[in-house]
Short mmCIF file of C-alpha atoms in Angstrom, two decimals:
data_model
loop_
_atom_site.label_atom_id
_atom_site.label_comp_id
_atom_site.label_asym_id
_atom_site.label_seq_id
_atom_site.Cartn_x
_atom_site.Cartn_y
_atom_site.Cartn_z
CA UNK M 1 10.87 2.10 45.55
CA UNK M 2 14.18 2.87 43.81
CA UNK M 3 16.01 1.01 46.58
CA UNK M 4 14.06 -2.26 46.20
CA UNK M 5 16.00 -5.38 45.20
CA UNK M 6 16.39 -5.76 41.43
CA UNK M 7 14.47 -9.07 41.38
CA UNK M 8 11.53 -7.42 43.12
CA UNK M 9 11.64 -4.53 40.66
CA UNK M 10 11.60 -6.90 37.68
CA UNK M 11 8.60 -8.79 39.05
CA UNK M 12 6.72 -5.52 39.55
CA UNK M 13 7.57 -4.45 36.00
CA UNK M 14 6.28 -7.75 34.63
CA UNK M 15 2.98 -7.15 36.46
CA UNK M 16 2.81 -3.60 35.06
CA UNK M 17 3.51 -4.82 31.52
CA UNK M 18 0.75 -7.42 31.77
CA UNK M 19 -1.66 -4.61 32.73
CA UNK M 20 -0.39 -2.46 29.87
CA UNK M 21 -0.71 -5.33 27.40
CA UNK M 22 -4.30 -5.91 28.49
CA UNK M 23 -5.10 -2.24 27.91
CA UNK M 24 -3.13 -1.93 24.66
CA UNK M 25 -4.38 -5.12 22.97
CA UNK M 26 -7.98 -4.13 23.63
CA UNK M 27 -7.27 -0.82 21.88
CA UNK M 28 -5.45 -2.14 18.83
CA UNK M 29 -7.82 -5.05 18.21
CA UNK M 30 -10.64 -2.52 17.74
CA UNK M 31 -9.03 -0.41 15.00
CA UNK M 32 -9.21 -2.85 12.09
CA UNK M 33 -12.61 -4.14 13.22
CA UNK M 34 -14.30 -0.74 13.59
CA UNK M 35 -15.32 -0.38 9.91
CA UNK M 36 -17.22 -3.70 10.09
CA UNK M 37 -18.65 -2.86 13.53
CA UNK M 38 -19.93 0.48 12.24
CA UNK M 39 -21.37 -1.24 9.18
CA UNK M 40 -23.24 -3.60 11.53
CA UNK M 41 -24.43 -1.07 14.11
CA UNK M 42 -24.90 1.82 11.66
CA UNK M 43 -23.93 5.40 12.34
CA UNK M 44 -21.10 6.18 9.91
CA UNK M 45 -21.47 9.85 10.87
CA UNK M 46 -20.56 8.89 14.45
CA UNK M 47 -17.61 6.70 13.43
CA UNK M 48 -14.98 8.94 14.99
CA UNK M 49 -17.00 9.38 18.20
CA UNK M 50 -16.49 5.75 19.20
CA UNK M 51 -12.77 6.51 19.19
CA UNK M 52 -12.91 10.15 20.28
CA UNK M 53 -14.93 9.50 23.46
CA UNK M 54 -12.40 6.85 24.48
CA UNK M 55 -9.52 9.28 24.06
CA UNK M 56 -11.44 12.06 25.79
CA UNK M 57 -12.12 10.08 28.97
CA UNK M 58 -8.56 8.74 28.83
CA UNK M 59 -7.24 12.30 28.84
CA UNK M 60 -9.43 13.34 31.78
CA UNK M 61 -8.50 10.27 33.84
CA UNK M 62 -4.81 10.71 33.07
CA UNK M 63 -4.53 14.23 34.44
CA UNK M 64 -6.76 13.64 37.48
CA UNK M 65 -4.98 10.45 38.53
CA UNK M 66 -1.47 11.89 38.07
CA UNK M 67 -1.54 14.10 41.15
CA UNK M 68 -3.70 11.73 43.20
CA UNK M 69 -1.23 8.90 42.63
CA UNK M 70 1.58 11.18 43.88
CA UNK M 71 -0.38 11.55 47.12
CA UNK M 72 -1.90 8.09 47.64
CA UNK M 73 0.43 5.86 45.61
CA UNK M 74 -0.01 4.13 42.27
CA UNK M 75 -1.49 0.79 43.36
CA UNK M 76 -5.14 1.67 44.09
CA UNK M 77 -5.48 3.62 40.86
CA UNK M 78 -4.04 0.98 38.57
CA UNK M 79 -6.35 -1.62 40.18
CA UNK M 80 -9.43 0.57 39.74
CA UNK M 81 -8.30 1.32 36.19
CA UNK M 82 -8.09 -2.38 35.31
CA UNK M 83 -11.55 -2.93 36.83
CA UNK M 84 -13.16 -0.09 34.87
CA UNK M 85 -11.44 -1.15 31.65
CA UNK M 86 -12.67 -4.73 32.03
CA UNK M 87 -16.27 -3.66 32.70
CA UNK M 88 -16.25 -1.18 29.80
CA UNK M 89 -14.87 -3.74 27.35
CA UNK M 90 -17.42 -6.35 28.39
CA UNK M 91 -20.33 -3.92 28.01
CA UNK M 92 -18.99 -2.69 24.64
CA UNK M 93 -19.42 -6.20 23.30
CA UNK M 94 -23.09 -6.11 24.31
CA UNK M 95 -23.80 -2.91 22.34
CA UNK M 96 -26.82 -2.97 20.05
CA UNK M 97 -26.36 0.52 18.55
CA UNK M 98 -23.62 3.08 18.04
CA UNK M 99 -24.71 5.22 20.99
CA UNK M 100 -24.38 2.35 23.46
CA UNK M 101 -20.95 1.57 22.03
CA UNK M 102 -19.88 5.20 22.49
CA UNK M 103 -21.10 5.22 26.12
CA UNK M 104 -19.33 1.98 27.03
CA UNK M 105 -16.16 3.08 25.26
CA UNK M 106 -16.18 6.13 27.54
CA UNK M 107 -16.00 3.83 30.59
CA UNK M 108 -13.22 1.82 28.96
CA UNK M 109 -11.28 5.00 28.20
CA UNK M 110 -11.43 6.19 31.80
CA UNK M 111 -9.95 2.89 32.93
CA UNK M 112 -7.26 3.06 30.24
CA UNK M 113 -6.25 6.55 31.36
CA UNK M 114 -5.75 5.33 34.92
CA UNK M 115 -3.70 2.36 33.75
CA UNK M 116 -1.43 4.38 31.44
CA UNK M 117 -0.85 7.25 33.85
CA UNK M 118 0.11 5.04 36.79
CA UNK M 119 2.07 2.50 34.75
CA UNK M 120 4.51 4.94 33.16
CA UNK M 121 4.87 6.84 36.43
CA UNK M 122 5.63 3.61 38.29
CA UNK M 123 8.71 3.11 36.11
CA UNK M 124 9.98 6.42 37.48
CA UNK M 125 9.33 5.19 41.03
CA UNK M 126 11.49 2.13 40.41
CA UNK M 127 14.36 3.43 38.25
CA UNK M 128 16.38 6.56 37.60
CA UNK M 129 16.09 8.06 34.09
CA UNK M 130 18.94 6.28 32.32
CA UNK M 131 17.85 2.82 33.50
CA UNK M 132 14.26 3.97 33.02
CA UNK M 133 14.91 4.40 29.29
CA UNK M 134 15.25 0.65 28.76
CA UNK M 135 11.94 -0.08 30.51
CA UNK M 136 10.19 2.85 28.81
CA UNK M 137 11.28 1.37 25.49
CA UNK M 138 9.94 -2.03 26.53
CA UNK M 139 6.64 -0.48 27.65
CA UNK M 140 6.33 1.28 24.30
CA UNK M 141 7.19 -2.07 22.71
CA UNK M 142 4.10 -3.50 24.39
CA UNK M 143 2.06 -1.16 22.20
CA UNK M 144 4.04 -2.35 19.19
CA UNK M 145 3.39 -6.02 19.95
CA UNK M 146 -0.25 -5.21 20.54
CA UNK M 147 -0.28 -3.42 17.20
CA UNK M 148 0.87 -6.66 15.56
CA UNK M 149 -1.49 -9.06 17.34
CA UNK M 150 -4.48 -6.72 17.64
CA UNK M 151 -5.20 -6.11 13.93
CA UNK M 152 -4.65 -9.79 13.10
CA UNK M 153 -7.01 -10.94 15.84
CA UNK M 154 -9.54 -8.20 15.12
CA UNK M 155 -9.59 -8.97 11.40
CA UNK M 156 -9.90 -12.71 11.97
CA UNK M 157 -12.73 -12.31 14.47
CA UNK M 158 -14.91 -10.05 12.30
CA UNK M 159 -14.26 -12.25 9.26
CA UNK M 160 -14.93 -15.62 10.91
CA UNK M 161 -16.72 -14.99 14.22
CA UNK M 162 -19.10 -12.40 15.65
CA UNK M 163 -17.66 -8.88 16.11
CA UNK M 164 -18.73 -8.86 19.78
CA UNK M 165 -15.80 -11.17 20.55
CA UNK M 166 -13.41 -8.40 19.56
CA UNK M 167 -14.16 -6.84 22.95
CA UNK M 168 -14.27 -10.07 24.94
CA UNK M 169 -11.43 -12.29 23.73
CA UNK M 170 -8.72 -10.76 25.96
CA UNK M 171 -10.81 -10.14 29.09
CA UNK M 172 -9.05 -12.98 30.96
CA UNK M 173 -5.87 -10.90 30.78
CA UNK M 174 -7.66 -8.30 32.87
CA UNK M 175 -8.19 -10.81 35.65
CA UNK M 176 -4.54 -11.92 35.50
CA UNK M 177 -3.29 -8.32 35.48
CA UNK M 178 -5.48 -7.38 38.45
CA UNK M 179 -4.24 -10.37 40.48
CA UNK M 180 -0.56 -9.72 39.70
CA UNK M 181 -0.74 -6.01 40.56
CA UNK M 182 -2.69 -6.77 43.76
CA UNK M 183 -0.07 -9.27 44.96
CA UNK M 184 3.21 -7.81 43.67
CA UNK M 185 2.80 -4.02 43.71
CA UNK M 186 3.89 -2.51 47.05
CA UNK M 187 1.48 -0.25 48.90
CA UNK M 188 2.83 3.13 50.00
CA UNK M 189 1.66 5.46 52.73
CA UNK M 190 -0.30 8.61 51.96
CA UNK M 191 1.96 11.61 51.52
CA UNK M 192 1.35 13.88 54.50
CA UNK M 193 0.64 17.60 54.19
CA UNK M 194 -1.03 17.39 50.76
CA UNK M 195 -4.69 17.76 49.90
CA UNK M 196 -6.86 17.15 46.83
CA UNK M 197 -7.31 20.10 44.50
CA UNK M 198 -11.05 19.70 43.83
CA UNK M 199 -11.61 23.02 42.07
CA UNK M 200 -8.49 22.66 39.94
CA UNK M 201 -9.62 19.15 38.95
CA UNK M 202 -13.07 20.47 38.05
CA UNK M 203 -11.77 23.33 35.92
CA UNK M 204 -9.16 21.26 34.06
CA UNK M 205 -11.88 18.70 33.31
CA UNK M 206 -14.19 21.44 31.97
CA UNK M 207 -11.34 22.80 29.85
CA UNK M 208 -10.34 19.44 28.36
CA UNK M 209 -13.86 18.11 27.78
CA UNK M 210 -15.23 21.28 26.19
CA UNK M 211 -12.15 21.67 23.96
CA UNK M 212 -12.28 18.10 22.72
CA UNK M 213 -16.05 18.21 22.20
CA UNK M 214 -15.68 21.39 20.14
CA UNK M 215 -13.21 19.71 17.79
CA UNK M 216 -15.28 16.53 17.67
CA UNK M 217 -18.64 18.18 16.97
CA UNK M 218 -17.49 20.81 14.47
CA UNK M 219 -17.87 20.00 10.79
CA UNK M 220 -20.47 18.75 8.33
CA UNK M 221 -22.91 15.87 8.49
CA UNK M 222 -25.36 14.36 10.96
CA UNK M 223 -24.66 15.39 14.54
CA UNK M 224 -22.15 18.06 13.44
CA UNK M 225 -22.29 21.83 13.76
CA UNK M 226 -20.73 24.61 11.72
CA UNK M 227 -17.61 26.22 13.15
CA UNK M 228 -19.51 29.49 13.45
CA UNK M 229 -22.56 27.91 15.15
CA UNK M 230 -23.46 28.94 18.69
CA UNK M 231 -22.83 25.37 19.88
CA UNK M 232 -19.18 25.34 18.78
CA UNK M 233 -18.52 28.96 19.76
CA UNK M 234 -20.12 28.20 23.12
CA UNK M 235 -17.85 25.19 23.66
CA UNK M 236 -14.75 27.23 22.84
CA UNK M 237 -16.03 29.93 25.19
CA UNK M 238 -16.47 27.33 27.92
CA UNK M 239 -12.94 26.11 27.19
CA UNK M 240 -11.58 29.62 27.66
CA UNK M 241 -13.56 30.10 30.88
CA UNK M 242 -12.36 26.75 32.25
CA UNK M 243 -8.75 27.53 31.37
CA UNK M 244 -8.81 30.97 33.00
CA UNK M 245 -10.50 29.60 36.12
CA UNK M 246 -7.99 26.74 36.23
CA UNK M 247 -4.97 29.05 35.97
CA UNK M 248 -6.38 31.31 38.71
CA UNK M 249 -7.11 28.32 40.97
CA UNK M 250 -3.69 26.75 40.50
CA UNK M 251 -1.99 29.97 41.64
CA UNK M 252 -3.93 29.91 44.92
CA UNK M 253 -4.09 26.28 46.10
CA UNK M 254 -1.45 24.57 48.21
CA UNK M 255 -1.17 21.37 46.15
CA UNK M 256 -2.32 22.05 42.56
CA UNK M 257 -3.51 19.15 40.41
CA UNK M 258 -1.23 20.39 37.60
CA UNK M 259 1.42 22.82 38.92
CA UNK M 260 1.91 25.71 36.50
CA UNK M 261 5.57 25.80 37.50
CA UNK M 262 6.04 22.67 35.39
CA UNK M 263 5.60 24.73 32.24
CA UNK M 264 8.33 27.18 33.22
CA UNK M 265 10.62 24.29 32.38
CA UNK M 266 11.25 24.55 28.63
CA UNK M 267 12.05 20.84 28.32
CA UNK M 268 8.67 19.88 29.80
CA UNK M 269 6.77 22.40 27.68
CA UNK M 270 8.42 21.61 24.34
CA UNK M 271 8.37 17.85 24.97
CA UNK M 272 4.66 17.98 25.69
CA UNK M 273 4.01 20.03 22.55
CA UNK M 274 6.03 17.55 20.48
CA UNK M 275 4.15 14.66 22.11
CA UNK M 276 0.85 16.39 21.30
CA UNK M 277 1.81 16.70 17.62
CA UNK M 278 3.12 13.13 17.52
CA UNK M 279 -0.18 11.87 18.96
CA UNK M 280 -2.16 13.88 16.41
CA UNK M 281 -0.11 12.82 13.39
CA UNK M 282 -0.12 9.19 14.46
CA UNK M 283 -3.93 9.11 14.37
CA UNK M 284 -3.84 9.96 10.66
CA UNK M 285 -2.20 6.58 10.10
CA UNK M 286 -3.74 4.35 12.76
CA UNK M 287 -7.36 5.34 12.12
CA UNK M 288 -7.49 6.20 8.43
CA UNK M 289 -5.14 3.69 6.77
CA UNK M 290 -7.51 0.77 7.59
CA UNK M 291 -10.29 2.80 5.95
CA UNK M 292 -8.15 3.10 2.81
CA UNK M 293 -7.24 -0.58 2.77
CA UNK M 294 -10.80 -1.83 3.27
CA UNK M 295 -12.76 0.90 1.52
CA UNK M 296 -10.50 1.76 -1.44
CA UNK M 297 -8.55 -1.45 -2.03
CA UNK M 298 -11.56 -3.64 -1.13
CA UNK M 299 -9.50 -5.88 1.17
CA UNK M 300 -11.12 -7.75 4.06
CA UNK M 301 -10.55 -6.71 7.69
CA UNK M 302 -8.23 -9.67 8.28
CA UNK M 303 -6.28 -8.78 5.13
CA UNK M 304 -6.08 -5.21 6.42
CA UNK M 305 -4.55 -6.55 9.62
CA UNK M 306 -1.86 -8.40 7.66
CA UNK M 307 -1.02 -5.26 5.70
CA UNK M 308 -0.69 -3.19 8.90
CA UNK M 309 1.36 -5.89 10.65
CA UNK M 310 4.81 -5.12 9.15
CA UNK M 311 4.51 -1.50 10.31
CA UNK M 312 3.88 -2.70 13.84
CA UNK M 313 6.81 -5.13 13.72
CA UNK M 314 9.18 -2.37 12.59
CA UNK M 315 7.75 -0.17 15.34
CA UNK M 316 8.60 -2.79 17.97
CA UNK M 317 12.21 -3.12 16.81
CA UNK M 318 12.64 0.66 16.55
CA UNK M 319 11.22 1.12 20.05
CA UNK M 320 13.58 -1.50 21.48
CA UNK M 321 16.51 0.18 19.75
CA UNK M 322 15.46 3.59 21.08
CA UNK M 323 15.34 2.33 24.66
CA UNK M 324 18.74 0.66 24.41
CA UNK M 325 20.25 3.69 22.70
CA UNK M 326 19.10 6.10 25.39
CA UNK M 327 20.23 3.76 28.18
CA UNK M 328 23.68 3.34 26.64
CA UNK M 329 24.35 6.93 25.62
CA UNK M 330 22.18 8.95 28.00
CA UNK M 331 21.10 11.11 25.02
CA UNK M 332 17.72 11.59 23.40
CA UNK M 333 17.48 14.74 21.29
CA UNK M 334 19.00 13.34 18.09
CA UNK M 335 16.79 10.27 18.41
CA UNK M 336 13.67 12.41 18.74
CA UNK M 337 14.51 14.52 15.69
CA UNK M 338 15.42 11.48 13.59
CA UNK M 339 12.30 9.54 14.58
CA UNK M 340 9.94 12.43 13.89
CA UNK M 341 11.65 13.15 10.55
CA UNK M 342 11.27 9.54 9.41
CA UNK M 343 7.61 9.61 10.45
CA UNK M 344 7.12 12.81 8.43
CA UNK M 345 8.60 11.15 5.34
CA UNK M 346 6.50 7.99 5.76
CA UNK M 347 3.18 9.80 6.25
CA UNK M 348 4.08 12.17 3.40
CA UNK M 349 4.51 9.21 1.07
CA UNK M 350 0.99 8.03 1.94
CA UNK M 351 -0.33 11.19 0.31
CA UNK M 352 0.67 9.75 -3.09
CA UNK M 353 -1.17 6.42 -2.82
CA UNK M 354 -4.36 5.67 -4.78
CA UNK M 355 -6.50 2.73 -5.80
CA UNK M 356 -3.81 1.61 -8.29
CA UNK M 357 -0.98 1.62 -5.70
CA UNK M 358 0.44 -1.91 -5.25
CA UNK M 359 -0.04 -3.36 -1.79
CA UNK M 360 3.69 -4.00 -1.39
CA UNK M 361 4.42 -0.29 -1.90
CA UNK M 362 1.80 0.64 0.70
CA UNK M 363 3.46 -1.77 3.13
CA UNK M 364 6.87 -0.17 2.51
CA UNK M 365 5.46 3.28 3.27
CA UNK M 366 3.83 1.97 6.45
CA UNK M 367 7.10 0.37 7.55
CA UNK M 368 8.83 3.74 7.22
CA UNK M 369 6.13 5.23 9.44
CA UNK M 370 6.60 2.37 11.92
CA UNK M 371 10.33 2.99 12.21
CA UNK M 372 9.76 6.70 12.85
CA UNK M 373 7.01 6.17 15.41
CA UNK M 374 8.97 3.47 17.22
CA UNK M 375 12.06 5.67 17.50
CA UNK M 376 10.21 8.76 18.75
CA UNK M 377 7.40 7.38 20.94
CA UNK M 378 9.52 6.48 24.04
CA UNK M 379 11.39 9.78 24.06
CA UNK M 380 9.07 12.51 25.21
CA UNK M 381 7.66 10.96 28.37
CA UNK M 382 11.23 10.19 29.40
CA UNK M 383 12.48 13.74 28.74
CA UNK M 384 9.65 15.11 30.90
CA UNK M 385 10.40 12.72 33.76
CA UNK M 386 14.12 13.48 33.52
CA UNK M 387 13.51 17.22 33.84
CA UNK M 388 11.54 17.20 37.12
CA UNK M 389 12.24 16.12 40.72
CA UNK M 390 10.82 12.83 42.02
CA UNK M 391 8.16 14.68 44.03
CA UNK M 392 6.54 15.81 40.76
CA UNK M 393 7.02 12.56 38.85
CA UNK M 394 3.35 11.54 38.80
CA UNK M 395 1.94 14.87 37.72
CA UNK M 396 4.72 15.42 35.15
CA UNK M 397 4.12 11.97 33.65
CA UNK M 398 0.40 12.69 33.64
CA UNK M 399 0.98 15.94 31.75
CA UNK M 400 2.92 14.01 29.11
CA UNK M 401 0.14 11.44 28.73
CA UNK M 402 -2.48 14.21 28.72
CA UNK M 403 -0.87 16.13 25.88
CA UNK M 404 -0.48 12.97 23.82
CA UNK M 405 -4.12 12.04 24.45
CA UNK M 406 -5.20 15.57 23.53
CA UNK M 407 -3.19 15.21 20.34
CA UNK M 408 -4.90 11.91 19.58
CA UNK M 409 -8.38 13.33 20.08
CA UNK M 410 -7.90 16.73 18.46
CA UNK M 411 -6.06 15.02 15.61
CA UNK M 412 -9.02 12.74 14.97
CA UNK M 413 -11.35 15.76 15.05
CA UNK M 414 -9.21 17.75 12.63
CA UNK M 415 -8.71 14.81 10.27
CA UNK M 416 -12.43 14.05 10.38
CA UNK M 417 -13.16 17.63 9.35
CA UNK M 418 -10.55 17.43 6.57
CA UNK M 419 -11.99 14.17 5.26
CA UNK M 420 -15.63 15.31 5.40
CA UNK M 421 -15.04 18.68 3.76
CA UNK M 422 -12.86 17.17 1.03
CA UNK M 423 -15.41 14.43 0.36
CA UNK M 424 -18.25 16.96 0.09
CA UNK M 425 -16.30 19.13 -2.36
CA UNK M 426 -15.06 16.25 -4.49
CA UNK M 427 -18.42 14.47 -4.51
CA UNK M 428 -20.18 17.56 -5.81
CA UNK M 429 -17.58 17.95 -8.56
CA UNK M 430 -17.75 14.34 -9.75
CA UNK M 431 -21.51 14.05 -9.48
CA UNK M 432 -21.92 17.24 -11.49
CA UNK M 433 -19.70 15.81 -14.22
CA UNK M 434 -21.58 12.50 -14.13
CA UNK M 435 -24.99 14.21 -14.22
CA UNK M 436 -23.90 16.27 -17.21
CA UNK M 437 -23.07 13.01 -18.97
CA UNK M 438 -26.66 11.86 -18.33
CA UNK M 439 -28.22 9.11 -16.20
CA UNK M 440 -31.19 6.93 -17.14
CA UNK M 441 -34.54 7.74 -15.50
CA UNK M 442 -34.95 5.55 -12.41
CA UNK M 443 -37.95 4.14 -10.57
CA UNK M 444 -38.22 5.09 -6.88
CA UNK M 445 -36.92 1.73 -5.59
CA UNK M 446 -34.02 1.80 -8.05
CA UNK M 447 -33.21 5.39 -7.08
CA UNK M 448 -33.08 4.28 -3.44
CA UNK M 449 -30.63 1.50 -4.30
CA UNK M 450 -28.49 3.97 -6.22
CA UNK M 451 -28.50 6.39 -3.28
CA UNK M 452 -27.12 3.62 -1.05
CA UNK M 453 -24.12 3.39 -3.37
CA UNK M 454 -23.38 7.08 -2.76
CA UNK M 455 -22.72 6.41 0.94
CA UNK M 456 -18.98 5.66 1.48
CA UNK M 457 -20.02 3.43 4.39
CA UNK M 458 -20.99 0.71 1.92
CA UNK M 459 -17.37 0.47 0.72
CA UNK M 460 -16.42 -0.78 4.19
CA UNK M 461 -18.73 -3.78 3.92
CA UNK M 462 -17.70 -5.62 0.77
CA UNK M 463 -20.26 -8.46 1.12
CA UNK M 464 -23.10 -5.90 1.33
CA UNK M 465 -21.68 -3.97 -1.63
CA UNK M 466 -21.56 -7.14 -3.73
CA UNK M 467 -25.12 -8.00 -2.72
CA UNK M 468 -26.39 -4.52 -3.61
CA UNK M 469 -24.71 -4.60 -7.03
CA UNK M 470 -25.99 -8.09 -7.80
CA UNK M 471 -29.55 -6.97 -7.07
CA UNK M 472 -29.34 -4.23 -9.69
CA UNK M 473 -31.16 -4.77 -13.04
CA UNK M 474 -28.72 -5.62 -15.79
CA UNK M 475 -29.40 -2.38 -17.65
CA UNK M 476 -28.44 -0.36 -14.54
CA UNK M 477 -25.35 -2.36 -13.58
CA UNK M 478 -22.92 -0.19 -15.62
CA UNK M 479 -24.38 2.93 -14.02
CA UNK M 480 -24.11 1.35 -10.56
CA UNK M 481 -20.49 0.36 -11.18
CA UNK M 482 -19.77 3.93 -12.25
CA UNK M 483 -21.35 5.25 -9.04
CA UNK M 484 -19.14 2.97 -6.94
CA UNK M 485 -16.08 4.13 -8.87
CA UNK M 486 -17.01 7.76 -8.22
CA UNK M 487 -17.48 7.19 -4.49
CA UNK M 488 -14.23 5.24 -4.31
CA UNK M 489 -12.34 8.06 -6.04
CA UNK M 490 -13.87 10.61 -3.67
CA UNK M 491 -13.06 8.50 -0.61
CA UNK M 492 -9.49 7.95 -1.80
CA UNK M 493 -8.91 11.64 -2.45
CA UNK M 494 -10.30 12.55 1.00
CA UNK M 495 -8.12 9.99 2.79
CA UNK M 496 -4.91 11.02 1.05
CA UNK M 497 -5.69 14.63 1.98
CA UNK M 498 -5.85 13.43 5.59
CA UNK M 499 -2.39 11.87 5.19
CA UNK M 500 -1.05 15.16 3.81
CA UNK M 501 -2.42 16.96 6.87
CA UNK M 502 -0.74 14.38 9.11
CA UNK M 503 2.60 14.92 7.34
CA UNK M 504 2.37 18.68 7.89
CA UNK M 505 1.72 18.12 11.59
CA UNK M 506 4.77 15.85 11.84
CA UNK M 507 6.94 18.47 10.12
CA UNK M 508 5.92 20.98 12.79
CA UNK M 509 6.84 18.38 15.45
CA UNK M 510 10.33 18.07 13.93
CA UNK M 511 10.80 21.84 14.16
CA UNK M 512 9.66 21.85 17.81
CA UNK M 513 12.08 19.01 18.67
CA UNK M 514 15.01 21.06 17.35
CA UNK M 515 14.53 23.49 20.26
CA UNK M 516 14.36 20.90 23.07
CA UNK M 517 17.45 21.25 25.26
CA UNK M 518 19.34 18.06 25.93
CA UNK M 519 20.41 17.25 29.49
CA UNK M 520 22.04 13.93 30.43
CA UNK M 521 19.76 11.12 31.58
CA UNK M 522 20.52 10.44 35.26
CA UNK M 523 21.88 6.97 36.02
CA UNK M 524 22.02 4.93 39.21
CA UNK M 525 25.77 4.65 38.64
CA UNK M 526 26.20 8.41 38.94
CA UNK M 527 28.04 9.46 42.06
CA UNK M 528 25.56 12.24 42.64
CA UNK M 529 22.22 13.22 41.20
CA UNK M 530 22.11 16.74 39.73
CA UNK M 531 18.97 18.83 40.00
CA UNK M 532 17.61 18.51 36.45
CA UNK M 533 14.98 21.13 37.13
CA UNK M 534 17.63 23.76 37.68
CA UNK M 535 19.67 22.49 34.77
CA UNK M 536 16.71 22.96 32.45
CA UNK M 537 15.96 26.53 33.51
CA UNK M 538 18.42 27.99 31.05
CA UNK M 539 17.16 31.05 29.27
CA UNK M 540 16.87 31.13 25.53
#
C-alpha cells in the first residue's frame, strides 16, 4: 500500500480518521458524564469497573487482532470493530443498572480495540516512518479534538437532556465510518504460509484478563477483595500460569501471535514500558480530575467539561507540533523526554490543589498536563513501528496499543486502591475528631439521612445533595453541613493523593525514556531503507 497514489492514500486516511473520531468521541463524551450516570444507576463501588472493563476488552482485542490483521489484512477487522462499537454504545444507552452498563461497555471496548489496532497499523501500511509521523500526530490529534468536544457534549447532555443520549448522539458517525472504510479501504490477499496461533491467543488472553481483574478487584469496599485473599492470589497465580504457558507456546509455534523476538529489541521494549507508564499516569488526570471538579468544587458536569477543555486544546496543538517536529527532523527521543517531563510537572502540581484553589489555577495546571501529553503521546507507537520490519508492523503496533491499554487499566486499579484506602483512613480520623466533639442524639430516620451524607457519591449529584440538606430539620442543618464538609475534605485529600501517585509514575516514565536509543525515522526520500531491527540490536 506504500506505493499507492498520494490522493488515494489521503482518502484512505480520511476514512480511517472518521472511524477513529467515532471511537474517540464516544470515549471522551462518557468521562465527564460518568459521575451523573453512576448517581442515576447507583453502584459507586463499581464506578471504575464501567471504565476498567472497557479497557480490559480493548487490550484483549488489540493484541489478538494485531497478528490476524498481518495475515488477513486490516479491512475486515476495522469493519467488525466499528460494528461491535456501534452495537455496544447503543446498548449502553439502554442500561437500567450498573451491571448492564458494565456488560455493554465490554462489547464497546472490544470494538474499540479492533479499531485502534488496525487504524494505527494502517498508517504504517501507507507511509514510511518519517512521513508516518505527521499522520500519527494527526491521529493523536483526533483524540485531542474528541477530548474538547466530548466533555462539552457530555456535560451539556446530562445537564439538559437524558444521560442515555450520551451514548447515542454520535452513532450516525459509526454508519458513515463503516461506509467510508468499506468503499475506500483496499482489500489485500491473505498472507500465505501463516496460520492462527490459537493456543498463544488463549494464553495471552488468560494472562491479560486475570492480571487486570486482580488489580481491579483488589482493595476495600463492596465487590472488592483483600490483596491477601484467595481470590486475588488465585488471579495472580492464574496470571503467572498463563504467562508461562504463553512463553512456552510462542517458542514452539510457527507464527506466534506476539513474537518474543520483538522484546529482544530494546527500543520496542523500553518504548512499550514508557507507553504503559504514560497510559497509567494519564488515567489519574482523565478519570479523577472530573471527580474533583464536580465533587469537591461542586461544579456541574457541563461546567466540568469547560474546565477540562483548555487542557484538550493544548493537547491538540502539542500533538500537531510533535508530528511536524518528528517529520521535519526525523528525531523523537528529546521530544519524548520533554513531553513526559512536562506531564510529570503538571500532574505534580495537581497534588497541591484543594477546595480553595481558584478554578483558573486548576485550568493552568491542566494545560501544562495537556502540553506534556500531547507532545509524548504520538512518540512511542512510532518508535516501535520504526524499529521493526514491515512484516511485523501489525503485531508490533498491537504490542504498543496493548501496553498502553494495560497501563490505562492497571493505572485505574492502582489509583482506585489509593483513593479508597486514603478515604478510609482519613474518614476514620475526621469522624473520630467529630465524634469527640459530640453529636446530638438522632432519631432513626434522621440518622439514615445523616448516613447518606457520609457517602462521597452524593457529592457528585449536587441537586440531590441540596435536596437532602433542605429536608434536614433546622436544628440539624449545622451538623449536616459539617458532615458534608468532612466528606468533601476526605474526598479532596484522597484525590490529590491519586494525583501524587500519577506524578510518581510519570517520573519513572521520564527515567525509562532516557534509555531509549534513537535511530533515524526512515523517509520515502531516502535512497535506501536501512534495517532498523539490526540497527536497534546494539548492546548496552
